[in-house]
Backbone as XML, in Angstrom:
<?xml version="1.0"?>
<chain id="A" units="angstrom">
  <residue number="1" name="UNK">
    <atom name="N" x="-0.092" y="16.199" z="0.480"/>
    <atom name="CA" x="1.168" y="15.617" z="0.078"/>
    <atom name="C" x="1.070" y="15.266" z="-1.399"/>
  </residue>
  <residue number="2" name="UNK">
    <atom name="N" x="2.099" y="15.513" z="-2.619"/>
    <atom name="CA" x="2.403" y="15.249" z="-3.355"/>
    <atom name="C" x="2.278" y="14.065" z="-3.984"/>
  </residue>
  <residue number="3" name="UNK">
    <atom name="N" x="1.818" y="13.571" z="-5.373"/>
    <atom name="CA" x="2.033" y="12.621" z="-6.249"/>
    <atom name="C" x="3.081" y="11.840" z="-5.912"/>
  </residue>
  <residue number="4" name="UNK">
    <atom name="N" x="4.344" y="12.047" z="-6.084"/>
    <atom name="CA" x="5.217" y="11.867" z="-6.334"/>
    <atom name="C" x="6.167" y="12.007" z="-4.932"/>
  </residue>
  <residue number="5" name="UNK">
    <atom name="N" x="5.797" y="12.815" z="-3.426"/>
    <atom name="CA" x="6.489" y="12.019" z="-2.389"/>
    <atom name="C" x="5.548" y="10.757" z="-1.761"/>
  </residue>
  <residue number="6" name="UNK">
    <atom name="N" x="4.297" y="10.974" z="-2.489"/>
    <atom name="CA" x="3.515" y="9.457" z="-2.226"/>
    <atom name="C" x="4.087" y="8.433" z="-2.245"/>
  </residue>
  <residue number="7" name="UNK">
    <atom name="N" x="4.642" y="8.403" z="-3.788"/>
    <atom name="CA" x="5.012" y="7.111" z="-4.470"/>
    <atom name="C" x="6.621" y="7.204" z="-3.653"/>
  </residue>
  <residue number="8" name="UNK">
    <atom name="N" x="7.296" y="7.664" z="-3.423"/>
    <atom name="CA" x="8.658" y="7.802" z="-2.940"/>
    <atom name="C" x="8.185" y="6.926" z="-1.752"/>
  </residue>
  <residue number="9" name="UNK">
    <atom name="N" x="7.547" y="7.410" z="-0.887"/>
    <atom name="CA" x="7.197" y="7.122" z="0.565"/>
    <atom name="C" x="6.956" y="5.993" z="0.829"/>
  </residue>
  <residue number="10" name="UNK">
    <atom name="N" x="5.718" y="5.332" z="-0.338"/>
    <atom name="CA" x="5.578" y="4.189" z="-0.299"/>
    <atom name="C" x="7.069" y="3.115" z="-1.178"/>
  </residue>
  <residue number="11" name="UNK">
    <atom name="N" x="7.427" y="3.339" z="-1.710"/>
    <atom name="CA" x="8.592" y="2.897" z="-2.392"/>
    <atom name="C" x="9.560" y="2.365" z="-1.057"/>
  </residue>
  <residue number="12" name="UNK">
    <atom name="N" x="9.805" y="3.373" z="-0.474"/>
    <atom name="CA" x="10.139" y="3.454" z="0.999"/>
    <atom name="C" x="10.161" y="2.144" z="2.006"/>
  </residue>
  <residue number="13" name="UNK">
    <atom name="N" x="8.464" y="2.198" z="2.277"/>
    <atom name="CA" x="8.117" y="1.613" z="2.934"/>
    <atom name="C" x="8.310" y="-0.138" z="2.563"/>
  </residue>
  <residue number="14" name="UNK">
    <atom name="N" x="8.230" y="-0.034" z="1.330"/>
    <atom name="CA" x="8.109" y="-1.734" z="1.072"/>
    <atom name="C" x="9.560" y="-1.933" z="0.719"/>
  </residue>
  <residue number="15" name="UNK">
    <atom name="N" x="10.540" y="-1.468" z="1.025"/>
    <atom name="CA" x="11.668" y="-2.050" z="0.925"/>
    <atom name="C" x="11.708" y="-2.090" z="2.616"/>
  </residue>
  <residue number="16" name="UNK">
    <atom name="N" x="11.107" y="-0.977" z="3.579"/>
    <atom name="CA" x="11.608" y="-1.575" z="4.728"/>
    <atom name="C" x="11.021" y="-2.705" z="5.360"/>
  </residue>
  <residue number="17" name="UNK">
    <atom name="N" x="9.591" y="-2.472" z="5.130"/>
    <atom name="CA" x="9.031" y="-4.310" z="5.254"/>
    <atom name="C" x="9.449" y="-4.956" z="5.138"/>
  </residue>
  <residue number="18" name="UNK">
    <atom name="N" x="9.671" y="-5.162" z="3.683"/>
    <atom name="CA" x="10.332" y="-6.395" z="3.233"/>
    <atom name="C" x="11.737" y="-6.737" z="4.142"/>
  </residue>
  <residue number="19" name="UNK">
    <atom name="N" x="12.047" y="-5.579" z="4.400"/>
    <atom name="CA" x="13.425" y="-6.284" z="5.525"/>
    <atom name="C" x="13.066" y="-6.646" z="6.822"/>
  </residue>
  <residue number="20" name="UNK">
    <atom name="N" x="11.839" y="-5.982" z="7.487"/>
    <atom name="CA" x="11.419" y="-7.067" z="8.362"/>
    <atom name="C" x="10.824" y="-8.104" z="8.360"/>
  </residue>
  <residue number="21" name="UNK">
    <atom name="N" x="10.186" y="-8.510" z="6.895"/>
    <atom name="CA" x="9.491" y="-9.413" z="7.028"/>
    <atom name="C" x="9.764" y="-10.680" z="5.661"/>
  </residue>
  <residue number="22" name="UNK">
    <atom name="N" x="11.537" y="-10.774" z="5.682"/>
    <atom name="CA" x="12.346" y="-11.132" z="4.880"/>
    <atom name="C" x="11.784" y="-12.430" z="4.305"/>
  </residue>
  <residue number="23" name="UNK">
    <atom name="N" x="11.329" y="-13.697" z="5.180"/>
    <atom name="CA" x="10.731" y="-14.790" z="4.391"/>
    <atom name="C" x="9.413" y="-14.535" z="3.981"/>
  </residue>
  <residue number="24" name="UNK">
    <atom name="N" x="8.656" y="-13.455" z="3.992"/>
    <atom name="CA" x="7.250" y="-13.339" z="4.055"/>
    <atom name="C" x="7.006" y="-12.499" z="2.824"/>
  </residue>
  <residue number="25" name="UNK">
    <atom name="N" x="7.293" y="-11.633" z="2.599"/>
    <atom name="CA" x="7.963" y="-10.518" z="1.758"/>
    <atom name="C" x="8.544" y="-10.157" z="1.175"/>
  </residue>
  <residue number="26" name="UNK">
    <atom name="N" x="8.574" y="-10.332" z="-0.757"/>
    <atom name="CA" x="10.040" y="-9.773" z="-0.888"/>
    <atom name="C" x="9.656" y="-8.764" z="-2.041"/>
  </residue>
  <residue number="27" name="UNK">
    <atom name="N" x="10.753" y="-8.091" z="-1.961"/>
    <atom name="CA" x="10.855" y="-7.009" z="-3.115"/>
    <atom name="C" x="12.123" y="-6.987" z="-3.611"/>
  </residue>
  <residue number="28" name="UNK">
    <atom name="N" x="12.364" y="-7.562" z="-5.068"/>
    <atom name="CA" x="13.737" y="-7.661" z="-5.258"/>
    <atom name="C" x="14.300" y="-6.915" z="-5.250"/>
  </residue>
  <residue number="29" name="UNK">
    <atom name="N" x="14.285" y="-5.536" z="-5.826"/>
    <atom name="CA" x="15.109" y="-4.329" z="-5.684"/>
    <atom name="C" x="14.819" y="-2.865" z="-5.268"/>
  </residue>
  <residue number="30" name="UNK">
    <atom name="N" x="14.964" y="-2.190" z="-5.614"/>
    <atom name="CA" x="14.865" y="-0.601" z="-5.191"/>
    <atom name="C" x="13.944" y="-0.250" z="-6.415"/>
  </residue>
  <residue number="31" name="UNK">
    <atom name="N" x="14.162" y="-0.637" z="-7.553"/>
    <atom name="CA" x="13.563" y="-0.339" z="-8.783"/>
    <atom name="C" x="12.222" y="-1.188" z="-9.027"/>
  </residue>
  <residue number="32" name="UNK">
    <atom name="N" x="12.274" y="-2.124" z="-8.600"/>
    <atom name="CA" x="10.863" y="-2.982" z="-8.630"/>
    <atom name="C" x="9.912" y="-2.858" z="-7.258"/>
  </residue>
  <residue number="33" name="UNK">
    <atom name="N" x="10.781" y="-1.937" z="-6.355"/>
    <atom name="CA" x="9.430" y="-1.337" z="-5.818"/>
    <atom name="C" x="9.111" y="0.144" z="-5.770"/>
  </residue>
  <residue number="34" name="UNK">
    <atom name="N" x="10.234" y="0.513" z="-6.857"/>
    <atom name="CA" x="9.279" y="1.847" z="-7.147"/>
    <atom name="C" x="8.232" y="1.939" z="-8.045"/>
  </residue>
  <residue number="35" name="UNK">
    <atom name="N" x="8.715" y="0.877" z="-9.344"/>
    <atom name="CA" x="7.780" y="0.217" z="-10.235"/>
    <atom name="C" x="6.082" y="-0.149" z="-9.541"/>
  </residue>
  <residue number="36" name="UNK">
    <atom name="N" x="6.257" y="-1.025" z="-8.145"/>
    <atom name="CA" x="5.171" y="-1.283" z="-7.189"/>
    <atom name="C" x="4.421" y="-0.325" z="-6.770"/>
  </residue>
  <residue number="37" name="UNK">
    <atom name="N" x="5.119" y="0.328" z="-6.219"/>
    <atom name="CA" x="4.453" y="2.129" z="-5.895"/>
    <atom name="C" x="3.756" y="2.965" z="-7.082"/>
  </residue>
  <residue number="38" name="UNK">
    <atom name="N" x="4.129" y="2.596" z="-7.962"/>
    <atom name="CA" x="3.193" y="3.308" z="-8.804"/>
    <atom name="C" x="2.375" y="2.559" z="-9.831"/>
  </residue>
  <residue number="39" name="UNK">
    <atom name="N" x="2.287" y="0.912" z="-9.515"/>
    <atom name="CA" x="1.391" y="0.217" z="-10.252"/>
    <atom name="C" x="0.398" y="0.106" z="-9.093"/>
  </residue>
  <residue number="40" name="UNK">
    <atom name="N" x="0.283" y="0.145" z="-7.450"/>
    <atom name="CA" x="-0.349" y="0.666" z="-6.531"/>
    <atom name="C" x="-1.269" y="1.877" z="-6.674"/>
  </residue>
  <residue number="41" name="UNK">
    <atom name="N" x="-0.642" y="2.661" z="-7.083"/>
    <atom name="CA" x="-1.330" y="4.142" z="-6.831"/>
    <atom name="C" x="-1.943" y="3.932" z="-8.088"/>
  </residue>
  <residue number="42" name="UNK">
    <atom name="N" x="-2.111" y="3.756" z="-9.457"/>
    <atom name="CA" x="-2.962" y="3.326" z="-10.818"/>
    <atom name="C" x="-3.878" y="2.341" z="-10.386"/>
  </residue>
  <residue number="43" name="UNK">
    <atom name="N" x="-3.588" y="1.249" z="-9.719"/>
    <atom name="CA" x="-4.676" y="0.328" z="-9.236"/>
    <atom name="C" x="-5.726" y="0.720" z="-8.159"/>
  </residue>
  <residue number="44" name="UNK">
    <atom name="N" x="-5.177" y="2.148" z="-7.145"/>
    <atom name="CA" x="-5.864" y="2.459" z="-6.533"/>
    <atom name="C" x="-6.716" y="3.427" z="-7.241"/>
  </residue>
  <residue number="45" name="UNK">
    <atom name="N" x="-6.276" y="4.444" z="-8.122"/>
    <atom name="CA" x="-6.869" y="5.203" z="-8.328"/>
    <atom name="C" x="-8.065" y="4.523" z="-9.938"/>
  </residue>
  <residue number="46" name="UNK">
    <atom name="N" x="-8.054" y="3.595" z="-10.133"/>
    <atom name="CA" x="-8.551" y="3.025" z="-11.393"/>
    <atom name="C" x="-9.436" y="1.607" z="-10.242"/>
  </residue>
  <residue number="47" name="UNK">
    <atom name="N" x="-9.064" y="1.068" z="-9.744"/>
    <atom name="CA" x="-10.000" y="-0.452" z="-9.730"/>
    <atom name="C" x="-10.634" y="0.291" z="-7.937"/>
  </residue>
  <residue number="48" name="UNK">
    <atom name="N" x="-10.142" y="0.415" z="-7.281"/>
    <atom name="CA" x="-10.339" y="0.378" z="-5.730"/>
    <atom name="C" x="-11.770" y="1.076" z="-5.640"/>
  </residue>
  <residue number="49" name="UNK">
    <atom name="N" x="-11.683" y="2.540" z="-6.117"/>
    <atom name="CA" x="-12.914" y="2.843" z="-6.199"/>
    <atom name="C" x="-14.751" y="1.925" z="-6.176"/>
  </residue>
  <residue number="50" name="UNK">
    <atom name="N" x="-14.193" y="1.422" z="-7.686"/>
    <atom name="CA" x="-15.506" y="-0.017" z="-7.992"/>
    <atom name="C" x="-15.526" y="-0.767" z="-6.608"/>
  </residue>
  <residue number="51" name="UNK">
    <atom name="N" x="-14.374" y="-1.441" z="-6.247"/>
    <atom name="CA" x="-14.405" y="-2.558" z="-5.094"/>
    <atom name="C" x="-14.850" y="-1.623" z="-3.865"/>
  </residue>
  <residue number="52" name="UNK">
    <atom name="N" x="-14.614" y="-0.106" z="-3.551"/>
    <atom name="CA" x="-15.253" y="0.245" z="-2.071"/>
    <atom name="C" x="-16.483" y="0.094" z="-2.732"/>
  </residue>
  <residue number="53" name="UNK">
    <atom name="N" x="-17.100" y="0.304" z="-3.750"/>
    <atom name="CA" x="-18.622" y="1.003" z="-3.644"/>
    <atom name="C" x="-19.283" y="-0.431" z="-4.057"/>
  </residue>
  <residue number="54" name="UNK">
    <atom name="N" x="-18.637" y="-1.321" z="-4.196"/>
    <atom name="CA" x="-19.189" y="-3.003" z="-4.393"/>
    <atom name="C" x="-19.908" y="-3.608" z="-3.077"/>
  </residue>
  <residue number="55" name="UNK">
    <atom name="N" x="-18.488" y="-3.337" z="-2.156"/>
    <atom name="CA" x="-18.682" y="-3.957" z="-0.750"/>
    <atom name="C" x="-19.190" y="-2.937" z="0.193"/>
  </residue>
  <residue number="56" name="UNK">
    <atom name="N" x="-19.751" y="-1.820" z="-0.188"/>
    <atom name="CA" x="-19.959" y="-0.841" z="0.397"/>
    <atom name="C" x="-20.991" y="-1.769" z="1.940"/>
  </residue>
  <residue number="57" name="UNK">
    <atom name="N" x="-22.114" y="-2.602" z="1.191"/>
    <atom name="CA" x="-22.572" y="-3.198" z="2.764"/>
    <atom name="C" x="-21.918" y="-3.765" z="3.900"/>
  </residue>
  <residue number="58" name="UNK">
    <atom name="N" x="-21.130" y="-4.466" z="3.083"/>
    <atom name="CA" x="-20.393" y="-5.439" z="4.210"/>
    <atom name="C" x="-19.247" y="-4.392" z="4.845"/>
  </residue>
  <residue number="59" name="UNK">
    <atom name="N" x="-18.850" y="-3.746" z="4.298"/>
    <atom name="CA" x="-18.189" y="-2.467" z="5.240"/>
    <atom name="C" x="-18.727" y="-1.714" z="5.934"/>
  </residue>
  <residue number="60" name="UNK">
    <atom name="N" x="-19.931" y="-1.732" z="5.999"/>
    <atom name="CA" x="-20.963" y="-1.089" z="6.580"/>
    <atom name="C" x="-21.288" y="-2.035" z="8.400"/>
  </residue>
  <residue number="61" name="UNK">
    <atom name="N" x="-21.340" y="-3.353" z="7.592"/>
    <atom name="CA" x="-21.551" y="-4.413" z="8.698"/>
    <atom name="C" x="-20.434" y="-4.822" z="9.392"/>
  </residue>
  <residue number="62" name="UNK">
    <atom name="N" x="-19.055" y="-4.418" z="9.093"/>
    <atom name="CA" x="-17.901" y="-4.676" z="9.754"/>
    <atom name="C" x="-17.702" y="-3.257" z="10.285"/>
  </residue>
  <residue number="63" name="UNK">
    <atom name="N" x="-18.368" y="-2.141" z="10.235"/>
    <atom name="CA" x="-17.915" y="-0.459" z="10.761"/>
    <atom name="C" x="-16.356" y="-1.015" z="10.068"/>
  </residue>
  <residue number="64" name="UNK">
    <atom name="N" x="-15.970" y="-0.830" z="8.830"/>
    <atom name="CA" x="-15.049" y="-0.396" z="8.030"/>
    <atom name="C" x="-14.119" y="-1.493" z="7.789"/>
  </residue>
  <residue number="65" name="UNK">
    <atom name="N" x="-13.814" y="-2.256" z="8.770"/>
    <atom name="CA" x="-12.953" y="-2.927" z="9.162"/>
    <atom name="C" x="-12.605" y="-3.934" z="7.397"/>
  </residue>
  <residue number="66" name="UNK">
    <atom name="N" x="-13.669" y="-4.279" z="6.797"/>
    <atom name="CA" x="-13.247" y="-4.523" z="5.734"/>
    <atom name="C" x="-12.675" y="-3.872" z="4.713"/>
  </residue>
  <residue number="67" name="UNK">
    <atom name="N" x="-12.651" y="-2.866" z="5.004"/>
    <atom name="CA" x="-11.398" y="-2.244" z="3.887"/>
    <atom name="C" x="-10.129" y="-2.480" z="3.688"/>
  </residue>
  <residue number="68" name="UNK">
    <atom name="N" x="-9.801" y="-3.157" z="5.161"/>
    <atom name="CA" x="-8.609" y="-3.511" z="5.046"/>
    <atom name="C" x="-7.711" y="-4.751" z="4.148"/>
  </residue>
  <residue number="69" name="UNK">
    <atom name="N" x="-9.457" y="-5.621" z="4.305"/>
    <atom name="CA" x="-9.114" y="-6.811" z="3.174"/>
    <atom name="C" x="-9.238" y="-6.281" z="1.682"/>
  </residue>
  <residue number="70" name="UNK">
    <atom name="N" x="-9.956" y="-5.208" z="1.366"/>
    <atom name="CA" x="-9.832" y="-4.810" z="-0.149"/>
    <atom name="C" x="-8.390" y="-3.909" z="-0.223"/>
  </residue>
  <residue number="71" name="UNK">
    <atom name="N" x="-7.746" y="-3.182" z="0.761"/>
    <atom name="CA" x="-6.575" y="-2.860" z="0.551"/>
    <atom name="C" x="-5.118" y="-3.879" z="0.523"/>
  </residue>
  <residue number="72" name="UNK">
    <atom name="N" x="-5.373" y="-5.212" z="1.318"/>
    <atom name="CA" x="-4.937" y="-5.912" z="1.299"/>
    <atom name="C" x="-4.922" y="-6.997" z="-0.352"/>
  </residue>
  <residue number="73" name="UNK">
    <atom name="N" x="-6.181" y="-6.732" z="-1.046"/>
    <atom name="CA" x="-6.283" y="-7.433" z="-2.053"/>
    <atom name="C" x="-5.553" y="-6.336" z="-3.190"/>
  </residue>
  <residue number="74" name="UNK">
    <atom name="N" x="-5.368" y="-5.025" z="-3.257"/>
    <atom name="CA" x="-4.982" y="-4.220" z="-4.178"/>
    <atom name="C" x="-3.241" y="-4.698" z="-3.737"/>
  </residue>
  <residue number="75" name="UNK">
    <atom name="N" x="-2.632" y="-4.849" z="-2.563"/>
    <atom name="CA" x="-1.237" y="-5.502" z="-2.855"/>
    <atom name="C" x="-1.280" y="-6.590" z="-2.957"/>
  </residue>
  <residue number="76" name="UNK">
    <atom name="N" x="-2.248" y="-7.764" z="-3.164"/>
    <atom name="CA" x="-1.980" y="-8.461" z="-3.698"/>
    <atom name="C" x="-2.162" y="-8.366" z="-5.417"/>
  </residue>
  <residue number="77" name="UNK">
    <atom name="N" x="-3.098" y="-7.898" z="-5.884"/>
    <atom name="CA" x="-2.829" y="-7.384" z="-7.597"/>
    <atom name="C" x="-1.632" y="-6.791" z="-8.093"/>
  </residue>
  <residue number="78" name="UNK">
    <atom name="N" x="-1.550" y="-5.930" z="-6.755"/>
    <atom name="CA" x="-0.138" y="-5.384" z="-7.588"/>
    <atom name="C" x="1.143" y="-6.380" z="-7.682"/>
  </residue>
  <residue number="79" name="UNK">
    <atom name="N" x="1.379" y="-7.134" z="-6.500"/>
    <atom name="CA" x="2.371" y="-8.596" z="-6.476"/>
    <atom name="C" x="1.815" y="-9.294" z="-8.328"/>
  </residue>
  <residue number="80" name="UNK">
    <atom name="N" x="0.998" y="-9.241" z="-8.227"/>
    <atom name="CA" x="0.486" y="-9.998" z="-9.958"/>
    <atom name="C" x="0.850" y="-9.561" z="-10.564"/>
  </residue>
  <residue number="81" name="UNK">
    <atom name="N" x="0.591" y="-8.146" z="-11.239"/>
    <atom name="CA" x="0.673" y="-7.135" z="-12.070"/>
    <atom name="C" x="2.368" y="-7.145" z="-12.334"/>
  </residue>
  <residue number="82" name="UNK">
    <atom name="N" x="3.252" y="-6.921" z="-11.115"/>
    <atom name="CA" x="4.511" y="-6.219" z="-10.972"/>
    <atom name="C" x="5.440" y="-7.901" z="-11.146"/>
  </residue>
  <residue number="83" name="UNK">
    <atom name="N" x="5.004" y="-8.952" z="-10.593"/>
    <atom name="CA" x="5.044" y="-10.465" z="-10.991"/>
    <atom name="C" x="5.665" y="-11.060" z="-9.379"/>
  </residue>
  <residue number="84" name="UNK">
    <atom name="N" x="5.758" y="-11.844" z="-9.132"/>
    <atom name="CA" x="5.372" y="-12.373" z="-8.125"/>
    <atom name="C" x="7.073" y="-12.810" z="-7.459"/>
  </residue>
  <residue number="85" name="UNK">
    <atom name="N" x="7.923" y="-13.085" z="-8.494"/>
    <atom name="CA" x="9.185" y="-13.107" z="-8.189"/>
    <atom name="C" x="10.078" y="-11.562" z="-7.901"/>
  </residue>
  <residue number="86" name="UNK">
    <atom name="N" x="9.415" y="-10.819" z="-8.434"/>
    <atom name="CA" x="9.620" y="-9.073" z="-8.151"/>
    <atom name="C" x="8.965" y="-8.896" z="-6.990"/>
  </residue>
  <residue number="87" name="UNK">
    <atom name="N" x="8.115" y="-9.035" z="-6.469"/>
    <atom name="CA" x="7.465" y="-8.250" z="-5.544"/>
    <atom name="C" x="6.327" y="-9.319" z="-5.105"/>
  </residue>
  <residue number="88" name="UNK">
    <atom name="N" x="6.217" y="-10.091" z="-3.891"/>
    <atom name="CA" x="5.516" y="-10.744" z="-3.882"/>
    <atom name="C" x="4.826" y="-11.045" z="-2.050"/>
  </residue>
  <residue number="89" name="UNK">
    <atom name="N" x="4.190" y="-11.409" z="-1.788"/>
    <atom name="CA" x="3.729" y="-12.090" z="-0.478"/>
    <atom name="C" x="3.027" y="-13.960" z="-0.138"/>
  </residue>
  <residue number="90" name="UNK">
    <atom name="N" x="4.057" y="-14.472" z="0.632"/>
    <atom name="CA" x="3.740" y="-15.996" z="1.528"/>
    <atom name="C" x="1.889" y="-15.781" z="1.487"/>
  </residue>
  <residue number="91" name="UNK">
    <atom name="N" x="1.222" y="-14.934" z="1.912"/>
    <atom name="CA" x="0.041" y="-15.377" z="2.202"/>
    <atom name="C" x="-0.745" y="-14.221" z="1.901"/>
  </residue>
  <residue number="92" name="UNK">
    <atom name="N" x="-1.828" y="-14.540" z="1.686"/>
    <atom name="CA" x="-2.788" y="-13.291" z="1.833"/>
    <atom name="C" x="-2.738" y="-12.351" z="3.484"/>
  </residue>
  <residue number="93" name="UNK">
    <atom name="N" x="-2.978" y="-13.291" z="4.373"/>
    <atom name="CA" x="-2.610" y="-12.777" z="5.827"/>
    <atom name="C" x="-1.379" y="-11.405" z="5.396"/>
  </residue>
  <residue number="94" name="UNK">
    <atom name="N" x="-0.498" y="-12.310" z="4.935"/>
    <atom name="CA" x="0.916" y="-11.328" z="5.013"/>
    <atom name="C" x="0.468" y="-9.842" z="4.179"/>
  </residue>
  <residue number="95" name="UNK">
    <atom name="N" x="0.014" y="-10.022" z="3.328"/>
    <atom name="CA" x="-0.572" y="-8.828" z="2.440"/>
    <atom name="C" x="-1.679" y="-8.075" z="3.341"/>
  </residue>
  <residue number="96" name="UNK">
    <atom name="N" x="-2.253" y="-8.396" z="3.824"/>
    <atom name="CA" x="-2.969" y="-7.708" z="4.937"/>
    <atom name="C" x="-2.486" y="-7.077" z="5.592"/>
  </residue>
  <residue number="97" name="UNK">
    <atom name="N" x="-1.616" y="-7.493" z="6.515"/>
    <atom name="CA" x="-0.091" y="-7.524" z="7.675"/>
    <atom name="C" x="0.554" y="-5.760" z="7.081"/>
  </residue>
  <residue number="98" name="UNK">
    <atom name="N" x="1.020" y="-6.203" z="5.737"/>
    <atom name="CA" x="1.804" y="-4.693" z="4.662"/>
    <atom name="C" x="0.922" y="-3.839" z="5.155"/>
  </residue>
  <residue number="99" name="UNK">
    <atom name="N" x="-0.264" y="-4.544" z="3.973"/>
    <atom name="CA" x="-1.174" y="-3.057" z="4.265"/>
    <atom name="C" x="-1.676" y="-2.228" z="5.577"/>
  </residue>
  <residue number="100" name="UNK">
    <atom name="N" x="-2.012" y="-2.679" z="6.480"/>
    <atom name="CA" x="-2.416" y="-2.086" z="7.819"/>
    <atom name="C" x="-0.649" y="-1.795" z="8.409"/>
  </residue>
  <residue number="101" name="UNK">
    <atom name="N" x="0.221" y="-2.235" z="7.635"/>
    <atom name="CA" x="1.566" y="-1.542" z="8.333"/>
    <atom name="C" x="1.859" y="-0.006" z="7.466"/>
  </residue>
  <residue number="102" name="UNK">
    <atom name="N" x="1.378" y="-0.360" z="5.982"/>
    <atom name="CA" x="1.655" y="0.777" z="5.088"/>
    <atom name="C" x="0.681" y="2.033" z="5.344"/>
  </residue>
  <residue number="103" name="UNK">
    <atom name="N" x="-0.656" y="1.747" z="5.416"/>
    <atom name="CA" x="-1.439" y="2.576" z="6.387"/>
    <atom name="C" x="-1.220" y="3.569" z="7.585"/>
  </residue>
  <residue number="104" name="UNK">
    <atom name="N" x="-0.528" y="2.531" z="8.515"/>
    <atom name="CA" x="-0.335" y="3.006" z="9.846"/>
    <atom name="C" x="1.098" y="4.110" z="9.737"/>
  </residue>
  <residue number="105" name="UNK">
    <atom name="N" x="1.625" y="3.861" z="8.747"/>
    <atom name="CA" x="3.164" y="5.008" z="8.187"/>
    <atom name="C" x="3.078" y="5.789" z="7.512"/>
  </residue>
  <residue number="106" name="UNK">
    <atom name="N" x="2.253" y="5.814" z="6.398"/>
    <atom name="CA" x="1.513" y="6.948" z="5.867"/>
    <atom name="C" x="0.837" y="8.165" z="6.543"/>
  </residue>
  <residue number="107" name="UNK">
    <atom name="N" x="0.011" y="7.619" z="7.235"/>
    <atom name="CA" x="-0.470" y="8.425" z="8.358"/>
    <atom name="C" x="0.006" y="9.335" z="9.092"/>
  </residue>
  <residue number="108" name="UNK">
    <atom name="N" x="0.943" y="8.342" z="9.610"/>
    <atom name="CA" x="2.164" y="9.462" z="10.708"/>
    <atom name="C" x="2.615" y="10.675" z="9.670"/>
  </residue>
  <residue number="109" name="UNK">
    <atom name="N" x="3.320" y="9.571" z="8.602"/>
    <atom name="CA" x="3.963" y="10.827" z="7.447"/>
    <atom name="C" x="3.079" y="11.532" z="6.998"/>
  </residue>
  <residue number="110" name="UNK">
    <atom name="N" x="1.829" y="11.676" z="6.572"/>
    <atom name="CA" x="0.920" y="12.448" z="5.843"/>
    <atom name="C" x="0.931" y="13.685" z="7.270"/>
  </residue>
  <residue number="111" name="UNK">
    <atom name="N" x="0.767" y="13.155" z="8.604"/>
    <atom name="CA" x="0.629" y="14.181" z="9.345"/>
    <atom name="C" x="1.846" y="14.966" z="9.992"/>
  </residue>
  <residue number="112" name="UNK">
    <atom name="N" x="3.070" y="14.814" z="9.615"/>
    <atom name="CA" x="4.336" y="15.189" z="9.429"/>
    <atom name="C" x="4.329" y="16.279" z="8.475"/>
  </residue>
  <residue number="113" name="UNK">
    <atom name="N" x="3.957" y="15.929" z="7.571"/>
    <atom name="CA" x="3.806" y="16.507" z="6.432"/>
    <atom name="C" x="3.435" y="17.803" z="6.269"/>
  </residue>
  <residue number="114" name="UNK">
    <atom name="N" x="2.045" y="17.458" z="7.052"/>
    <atom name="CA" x="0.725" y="18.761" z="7.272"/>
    <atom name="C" x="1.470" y="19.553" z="8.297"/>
  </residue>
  <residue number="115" name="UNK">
    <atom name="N" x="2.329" y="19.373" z="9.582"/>
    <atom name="CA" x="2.856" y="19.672" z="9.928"/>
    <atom name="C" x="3.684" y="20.737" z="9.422"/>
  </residue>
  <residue number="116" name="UNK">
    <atom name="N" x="4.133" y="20.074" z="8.713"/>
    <atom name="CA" x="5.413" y="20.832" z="8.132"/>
    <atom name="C" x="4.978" y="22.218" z="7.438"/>
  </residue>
  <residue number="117" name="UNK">
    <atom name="N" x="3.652" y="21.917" z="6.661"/>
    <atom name="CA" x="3.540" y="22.616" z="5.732"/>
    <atom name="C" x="2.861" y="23.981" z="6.461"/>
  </residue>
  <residue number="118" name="UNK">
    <atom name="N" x="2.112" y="23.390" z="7.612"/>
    <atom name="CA" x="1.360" y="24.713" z="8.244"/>
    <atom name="C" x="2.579" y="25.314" z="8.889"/>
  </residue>
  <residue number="119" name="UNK">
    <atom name="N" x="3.795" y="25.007" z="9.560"/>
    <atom name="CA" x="4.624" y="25.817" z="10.307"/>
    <atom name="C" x="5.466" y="26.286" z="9.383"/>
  </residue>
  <residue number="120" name="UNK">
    <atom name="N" x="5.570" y="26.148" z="8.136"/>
    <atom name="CA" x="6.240" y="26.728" z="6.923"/>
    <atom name="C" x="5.927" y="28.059" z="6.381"/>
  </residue>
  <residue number="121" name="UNK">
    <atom name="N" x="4.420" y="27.778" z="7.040"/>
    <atom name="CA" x="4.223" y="29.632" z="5.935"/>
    <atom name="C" x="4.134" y="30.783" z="6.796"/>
  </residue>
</chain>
C-alpha cells in the first residue's frame, strides 16, 4: 500500500475515533488530522526505529506486547508536535486505546488492499 493511501487511511481513522471517543479524543478538523497523519508517519519513520531497538529486551520479556506502549507513545508525540488543542488525548490509556484501534484497521485495510491488488492483475 501506498505512501500516500497510508496517510489518507490513517487521516481517516482518527477523525472516526475521535467520533467515538468524543470526550477522550479530539481532532479539531479534517486538516489537522491530515497534518497528524503525516507528522505520525515522519515520527515513525525517524524516532520509532531508535525506541524498538532501545526496548528491544523488555519486548522480548513481554513477547511484544510492549510495542504497543511505544506506539501508543508515538501518538502521544504526535498530540505534542501537532499541539494538544489540535489533536490531543484525556490519558495515556486513551492513546494506547487509538493505537491498538488504529492497528487493528490498518490491518484489515492493508489486507483489503493485498486483496485487491492480487485479483487485479
Amino acid at each position: 500500500m501506498g505512501f500516500v493511501k497510508r496517510i489518507l487511511i490513517n487521516t481517516i481513522l482518527f477523525i472516526a475515533i475521535a467520533g467515538f471517543f468524543q470526550s477522550s479524543f479530539h481532532v479539531a478538523n479534517v486538516w489537522m488530522a491530515l497534518l497528524a497523519s503525516l507528522v505520525l508517519a515522519f515520527l515513525n519513520a525517524a524516532i520509532k526505529p531508535v525506541l524498538i531497538i532501545l526496548s528491544l529486551p523488555i519486548t522480548l520479556i513481554t513477547l511484544g506486547l510492549f510495542s504497543i506502549v511505544i506506539n501508543g507513545f508515538m501518538l502521544q508525540m504526535t498530540s505534542f508536535v501537532v499541539g494538544k488543542n489540535n489533536f490531543g488525548f484525556s490519558s495515556f490509556g486513551m492513546a494506547i486505546l487509538v493505537s491498538v484501534l488504529m492497528s487493528i484497521a490498518n490491518v484489515i485495510v492493508s489486507n483489503f488492499f493485498a486483496k485487491d491488488s492480487v485479483d487485479g492483475e
